[in-house]
Amino acid sequence: MVKVKVLVTGAAGQVGRELVKLAPAGFEVLGCSSSQLDITDAAQIQQYMTDFQPELIINAAAYTAVDRAESEPEKAYAINEQGVTLLAQAAEAAQIPLLHISTDYVFNGSDTHPYRETDPTAPSSVYGLSKLAGEQALAQFCTRYIILRTSWVFGTEGNNFVKTMLRLGAEREQLSVVADQQGCPTSAGSIAAALWALSERYVAQHDLPWGIYHFSNSPATTWYDFASEIFRQAKAQGVLETIPQLSAIGTEDYPTPAKRPAWSVLDCSKFEAFMSEPVLSWQSELSAVIGTLK
Ligand SMILES: NC(=O)c1ccc[n+]([C@@H]2O[C@H](COP(=O)([O-])OP(=O)(O)OC[C@H]3O[C@@H](n4cnc5c(N)ncnc54)[C@H](OP(=O)(O)O)[C@@H]3O)[C@@H](O)[C@H]2O)c1
């Protein structure tokens, strides 16, 4: 079987690792970490395009340090805007599609209905602004692109809320968690699976309805309720012996350099309709992640 060649950038990140792990049989994947392929380096990108000749690019590389971005915006924009621009230009020159991941932080969170792809964006952090600039670069420089906006990513790799809670839960008897931000936790594995499902559809049909898709697990929750469920499942699976006492606090009680949206819920109905199936629940994904971490 002739395999479709896919270049995965940011392959050592949470989603990047899952992309490499979950690649379907019909794809030959070259996963590159930041040290192998720096997406801000046009010559390096060109080298991979020439040597590997990918037929599709999936970009999982990003500057994701939301708070640090406030004090180093140049770095955030260099990766999230200029890096994406270079990838988009390379994909366009090779006449191949580019699948990219973006974020709920392109919205300011002042709404109370799940955000649709067509809703106006208004980021309230440098990270969100740099990711939005990347989306705009993609639309400007690339004809065939997918932007998968997602939220509250967790998984077995890298740094994320689940791993932080499990670590703190083992160290402390009491924890305070923000209870007034709403969003949808999403496993890195399910994002990778969504990107591969889109890739398979592209290969089968030689085309896709290009553009922006919202993708998360469901249903919406708060960080506080997410933490409660993490501890409930960790105890049930024997990962923690005792559950710390949780107190619900407000965003104002947990100041951070970057402003977080109070409402981050994405409406995934466009993706669900295209795939003809509902998105997975974050509770079942969490159970699998805790099982693996165990
Ligand atoms: N994490 C979340 O909660 C969340 C929420 C919504 C959307 N997203 C989006 O989801 C995508 C994947 O995020 P993630 O959670 O997997 O992030 P991650 O774990 O931080 O992975 C990002 C990867 O990108 C790499 N990278 C950074 N600069 C690079 C460069 N110049 N060239 C090549 N690679 C570079 C990083 O490598 P180094 O570590 O070596 O720098 C890292 O391995 C991103 O687009 C992110 O914006 C994430």
PDB file of N, CA, C and O in Angstrom, residues 79-118:
ATOM      1  N   ILE A  79       6.457  32.473  16.823  1.00  0.00           N
ATOM      2  CA  ILE A  79       6.064  31.069  16.605  1.00  0.00           C
ATOM      3  C   ILE A  79       4.616  30.975  16.103  1.00  0.00           C
ATOM      4  O   ILE A  79       4.335  30.317  15.097  1.00  0.00           O
ATOM      5  N   ASN A  80       3.716  31.662  16.798  1.00  0.00           N
ATOM      6  CA  ASN A  80       2.285  31.478  16.503  1.00  0.00           C
ATOM      7  C   ASN A  80       1.794  32.234  15.273  1.00  0.00           C
ATOM      8  O   ASN A  80       0.776  31.870  14.685  1.00  0.00           O
ATOM      9  N   GLU A  81       2.516  33.280  14.880  1.00  0.00           N
ATOM     10  CA  GLU A  81       2.127  33.971  13.645  1.00  0.00           C
ATOM     11  C   GLU A  81       3.148  33.735  12.533  1.00  0.00           C
ATOM     12  O   GLU A  81       2.808  33.186  11.482  1.00  0.00           O
ATOM     13  N   GLN A  82       4.435  34.119  12.804  1.00  0.00           N
ATOM     14  CA  GLN A  82       5.409  34.016  11.704  1.00  0.00           C
ATOM     15  C   GLN A  82       5.711  32.554  11.344  1.00  0.00           C
ATOM     16  O   GLN A  82       5.850  32.216  10.168  1.00  0.00           O
ATOM     17  N   GLY A  83       5.804  31.694  12.337  1.00  0.00           N
ATOM     18  CA  GLY A  83       6.044  30.267  12.065  1.00  0.00           C
ATOM     19  C   GLY A  83       4.911  29.679  11.238  1.00  0.00           C
ATOM     20  O   GLY A  83       5.140  28.934  10.277  1.00  0.00           O
ATOM     21  N   VAL A  84       3.684  30.034  11.600  1.00  0.00           N
ATOM     22  CA  VAL A  84       2.517  29.516  10.861  1.00  0.00           C
ATOM     23  C   VAL A  84       2.515  30.093   9.435  1.00  0.00           C
ATOM     24  O   VAL A  84       2.181  29.394   8.470  1.00  0.00           O
ATOM     25  N   THR A  85       2.916  31.345   9.304  1.00  0.00           N
ATOM     26  CA  THR A  85       3.007  31.955   7.967  1.00  0.00           C
ATOM     27  C   THR A  85       3.975  31.156   7.081  1.00  0.00           C
ATOM     28  O   THR A  85       3.661  30.833   5.924  1.00  0.00           O
ATOM     29  N   LEU A  86       5.128  30.816   7.639  1.00  0.00           N
ATOM     30  CA  LEU A  86       6.131  30.073   6.851  1.00  0.00           C
ATOM     31  C   LEU A  86       5.602  28.692   6.454  1.00  0.00           C
ATOM     32  O   LEU A  86       5.787  28.253   5.310  1.00  0.00           O
ATOM     33  N   LEU A  87       4.923  28.033   7.391  1.00  0.00           N
ATOM     34  CA  LEU A  87       4.348  26.715   7.058  1.00  0.00           C
ATOM     35  C   LEU A  87       3.270  26.853   5.991  1.00  0.00           C
ATOM     36  O   LEU A  87       3.180  26.041   5.064  1.00  0.00           O
ATOM     37  N   ALA A  88       2.438  27.890   6.122  1.00  0.00           N
ATOM     38  CA  ALA A  88       1.359  28.108   5.147  1.00  0.00           C
ATOM     39  C   ALA A  88       1.945  28.367   3.762  1.00  0.00           C
ATOM     40  O   ALA A  88       1.462  27.831   2.750  1.00  0.00           O
ATOM     41  N   GLN A  89       2.997  29.169   3.706  1.00  0.00           N
ATOM     42  CA  GLN A  89       3.627  29.473   2.408  1.00  0.00           C
ATOM     43  C   GLN A  89       4.264  28.219   1.800  1.00  0.00           C
ATOM     44  O   GLN A  89       4.178  27.986   0.597  1.00  0.00           O
ATOM     45  N   ALA A  90       4.873  27.404   2.673  1.00  0.00           N
ATOM     46  CA  ALA A  90       5.503  26.167   2.174  1.00  0.00           C
ATOM     47  C   ALA A  90       4.438  25.202   1.657  1.00  0.00           C
ATOM     48  O   ALA A  90       4.608  24.562   0.611  1.00  0.00           O
ATOM     49  N   ALA A  91       3.320  25.094   2.402  1.00  0.00           N
ATOM     50  CA  ALA A  91       2.233  24.196   1.972  1.00  0.00           C
ATOM     51  C   ALA A  91       1.660  24.677   0.638  1.00  0.00           C
ATOM     52  O   ALA A  91       1.424  23.875  -0.282  1.00  0.00           O
ATOM     53  N   GLU A  92       1.473  25.967   0.546  1.00  0.00           N
ATOM     54  CA  GLU A  92       0.892  26.527  -0.684  1.00  0.00           C
ATOM     55  C   GLU A  92       1.830  26.311  -1.882  1.00  0.00           C
ATOM     56  O   GLU A  92       1.384  25.930  -2.967  1.00  0.00           O
ATOM     57  N   ALA A  93       3.119  26.528  -1.655  1.00  0.00           N
ATOM     58  CA  ALA A  93       4.092  26.346  -2.755  1.00  0.00           C
ATOM     59  C   ALA A  93       4.096  24.888  -3.225  1.00  0.00           C
ATOM     60  O   ALA A  93       4.274  24.613  -4.411  1.00  0.00           O
ATOM     61  N   ALA A  94       3.895  23.957  -2.287  1.00  0.00           N
ATOM     62  CA  ALA A  94       3.906  22.529  -2.644  1.00  0.00           C
ATOM     63  C   ALA A  94       2.510  22.040  -3.036  1.00  0.00           C
ATOM     64  O   ALA A  94       2.340  20.864  -3.350  1.00  0.00           O
ATOM     65  N   GLN A  95       1.547  22.936  -2.976  1.00  0.00           N
ATOM     66  CA  GLN A  95       0.139  22.620  -3.299  1.00  0.00           C
ATOM     67  C   GLN A  95      -0.394  21.466  -2.450  1.00  0.00           C
ATOM     68  O   GLN A  95      -1.020  20.531  -2.959  1.00  0.00           O
ATOM     69  N   ILE A  96      -0.091  21.552  -1.151  1.00  0.00           N
ATOM     70  CA  ILE A  96      -0.617  20.546  -0.218  1.00  0.00           C
ATOM     71  C   ILE A  96      -1.378  21.256   0.896  1.00  0.00           C
ATOM     72  O   ILE A  96      -1.137  22.435   1.165  1.00  0.00           O
ATOM     73  N   PRO A  97      -2.293  20.539   1.577  1.00  0.00           N
ATOM     74  CA  PRO A  97      -3.052  21.171   2.660  1.00  0.00           C
ATOM     75  C   PRO A  97      -2.263  21.253   3.977  1.00  0.00           C
ATOM     76  O   PRO A  97      -1.331  20.482   4.191  1.00  0.00           O
ATOM     77  N   LEU A  98      -2.689  22.167   4.819  1.00  0.00           N
ATOM     78  CA  LEU A  98      -2.105  22.343   6.148  1.00  0.00           C
ATOM     79  C   LEU A  98      -3.218  22.276   7.190  1.00  0.00           C
ATOM     80  O   LEU A  98      -4.201  23.021   7.102  1.00  0.00           O
ATOM     81  N   LEU A  99      -3.060  21.351   8.121  1.00  0.00           N
ATOM     82  CA  LEU A  99      -4.013  21.233   9.224  1.00  0.00           C
ATOM     83  C   LEU A  99      -3.361  21.841  10.458  1.00  0.00           C
ATOM     84  O   LEU A  99      -2.208  21.508  10.780  1.00  0.00           O
ATOM     85  N   HIS A 100      -4.090  22.699  11.146  1.00  0.00           N
ATOM     86  CA  HIS A 100      -3.501  23.524  12.208  1.00  0.00           C
ATOM     87  C   HIS A 100      -4.431  23.527  13.418  1.00  0.00           C
ATOM     88  O   HIS A 100      -5.644  23.326  13.273  1.00  0.00           O
ATOM     89  N   ILE A 101      -3.858  23.772  14.598  1.00  0.00           N
ATOM     90  CA  ILE A 101      -4.664  23.792  15.828  1.00  0.00           C
ATOM     91  C   ILE A 101      -4.684  25.211  16.394  1.00  0.00           C
ATOM     92  O   ILE A 101      -3.639  25.861  16.483  1.00  0.00           O
ATOM     93  N   SER A 102      -5.868  25.668  16.760  1.00  0.00           N
ATOM     94  CA  SER A 102      -5.953  26.975  17.416  1.00  0.00           C
ATOM     95  C   SER A 102      -6.749  26.834  18.712  1.00  0.00           C
ATOM     96  O   SER A 102      -6.923  25.726  19.220  1.00  0.00           O
ATOM     97  N   THR A 103      -7.220  27.931  19.235  1.00  0.00           N
ATOM     98  CA  THR A 103      -7.643  27.942  20.634  1.00  0.00           C
ATOM     99  C   THR A 103      -8.942  28.716  20.887  1.00  0.00           C
ATOM    100  O   THR A 103      -9.270  29.651  20.149  1.00  0.00           O
ATOM    101  N   ASP A 104      -9.617  28.329  21.951  1.00  0.00           N
ATOM    102  CA  ASP A 104     -10.774  29.077  22.460  1.00  0.00           C
ATOM    103  C   ASP A 104     -10.374  30.488  22.902  1.00  0.00           C
ATOM    104  O   ASP A 104     -11.229  31.360  23.011  1.00  0.00           O
ATOM    105  N   TYR A 105      -9.078  30.716  23.168  1.00  0.00           N
ATOM    106  CA  TYR A 105      -8.642  32.036  23.656  1.00  0.00           C
ATOM    107  C   TYR A 105      -8.677  33.106  22.559  1.00  0.00           C
ATOM    108  O   TYR A 105      -8.307  34.243  22.812  1.00  0.00           O
ATOM    109  N   VAL A 106      -9.128  32.758  21.360  1.00  0.00           N
ATOM    110  CA  VAL A 106      -9.355  33.815  20.349  1.00  0.00           C
ATOM    111  C   VAL A 106     -10.645  34.571  20.679  1.00  0.00           C
ATOM    112  O   VAL A 106     -10.911  35.623  20.099  1.00  0.00           O
ATOM    113  N   PHE A 107     -11.429  34.040  21.622  1.00  0.00           N
ATOM    114  CA  PHE A 107     -12.646  34.740  22.071  1.00  0.00           C
ATOM    115  C   PHE A 107     -12.380  35.377  23.433  1.00  0.00           C
ATOM    116  O   PHE A 107     -11.526  34.910  24.186  1.00  0.00           O
ATOM    117  N   ASN A 108     -13.171  36.430  23.752  1.00  0.00           N
ATOM    118  CA  ASN A 108     -12.899  37.093  25.037  1.00  0.00           C
ATOM    119  C   ASN A 108     -13.703  36.520  26.189  1.00  0.00           C
ATOM    120  O   ASN A 108     -13.500  36.884  27.346  1.00  0.00           O
ATOM    121  N   GLY A 109     -14.636  35.600  25.897  1.00  0.00           N
ATOM    122  CA  GLY A 109     -15.330  34.916  26.976  1.00  0.00           C
ATOM    123  C   GLY A 109     -16.451  35.690  27.614  1.00  0.00           C
ATOM    124  O   GLY A 109     -16.916  35.340  28.704  1.00  0.00           O
ATOM    125  N   SER A 110     -16.910  36.748  26.947  1.00  0.00           N
ATOM    126  CA  SER A 110     -17.998  37.527  27.563  1.00  0.00           C
ATOM    127  C   SER A 110     -19.374  37.002  27.134  1.00  0.00           C
ATOM    128  O   SER A 110     -20.390  37.493  27.596  1.00  0.00           O
ATOM    129  N   ASP A 111     -19.400  35.992  26.246  1.00  0.00           N
ATOM    130  CA  ASP A 111     -20.686  35.442  25.801  1.00  0.00           C
ATOM    131  C   ASP A 111     -21.185  34.380  26.773  1.00  0.00           C
ATOM    132  O   ASP A 111     -20.475  33.976  27.694  1.00  0.00           O
ATOM    133  N   THR A 112     -22.394  33.898  26.530  1.00  0.00           N
ATOM    134  CA  THR A 112     -22.892  32.792  27.354  1.00  0.00           C
ATOM    135  C   THR A 112     -23.494  31.703  26.473  1.00  0.00           C
ATOM    136  O   THR A 112     -24.137  30.798  26.968  1.00  0.00           O
ATOM    137  N   HIS A 113     -23.310  31.807  25.157  1.00  0.00           N
ATOM    138  CA  HIS A 113     -23.715  30.718  24.269  1.00  0.00           C
ATOM    139  C   HIS A 113     -22.434  30.074  23.732  1.00  0.00           C
ATOM    140  O   HIS A 113     -21.409  30.754  23.611  1.00  0.00           O
ATOM    141  N   PRO A 114     -22.491  28.763  23.440  1.00  0.00           N
ATOM    142  CA  PRO A 114     -21.284  28.128  22.885  1.00  0.00           C
ATOM    143  C   PRO A 114     -20.836  28.844  21.605  1.00  0.00           C
ATOM    144  O   PRO A 114     -21.661  29.135  20.730  1.00  0.00           O
ATOM    145  N   TYR A 115     -19.541  29.128  21.534  1.00  0.00           N
ATOM    146  CA  TYR A 115     -19.018  29.884  20.390  1.00  0.00           C
ATOM    147  C   TYR A 115     -19.068  29.070  19.106  1.00  0.00           C
ATOM    148  O   TYR A 115     -18.629  27.921  19.072  1.00  0.00           O
ATOM    149  N   ARG A 116     -19.575  29.710  18.056  1.00  0.00           N
ATOM    150  CA  ARG A 116     -19.569  29.092  16.723  1.00  0.00           C
ATOM    151  C   ARG A 116     -18.375  29.630  15.935  1.00  0.00           C
ATOM    152  O   ARG A 116     -17.819  30.677  16.281  1.00  0.00           O
ATOM    153  N   GLU A 117     -18.042  28.927  14.869  1.00  0.00           N
ATOM    154  CA  GLU A 117     -16.876  29.290  14.057  1.00  0.00           C
ATOM    155  C   GLU A 117     -17.015  30.701  13.480  1.00  0.00           C
ATOM    156  O   GLU A 117     -16.030  31.370  13.197  1.00  0.00           O
ATOM    157  N   THR A 118     -18.264  31.136  13.294  1.00  0.00           N
ATOM    158  CA  THR A 118     -18.509  32.433  12.659  1.00  0.00           C
ATOM    159  C   THR A 118     -18.594  33.586  13.668  1.00  0.00           C
ATOM    160  O   THR A 118     -18.733  34.743  13.270  1.00  0.00           O
TER     161      THR A 118
END
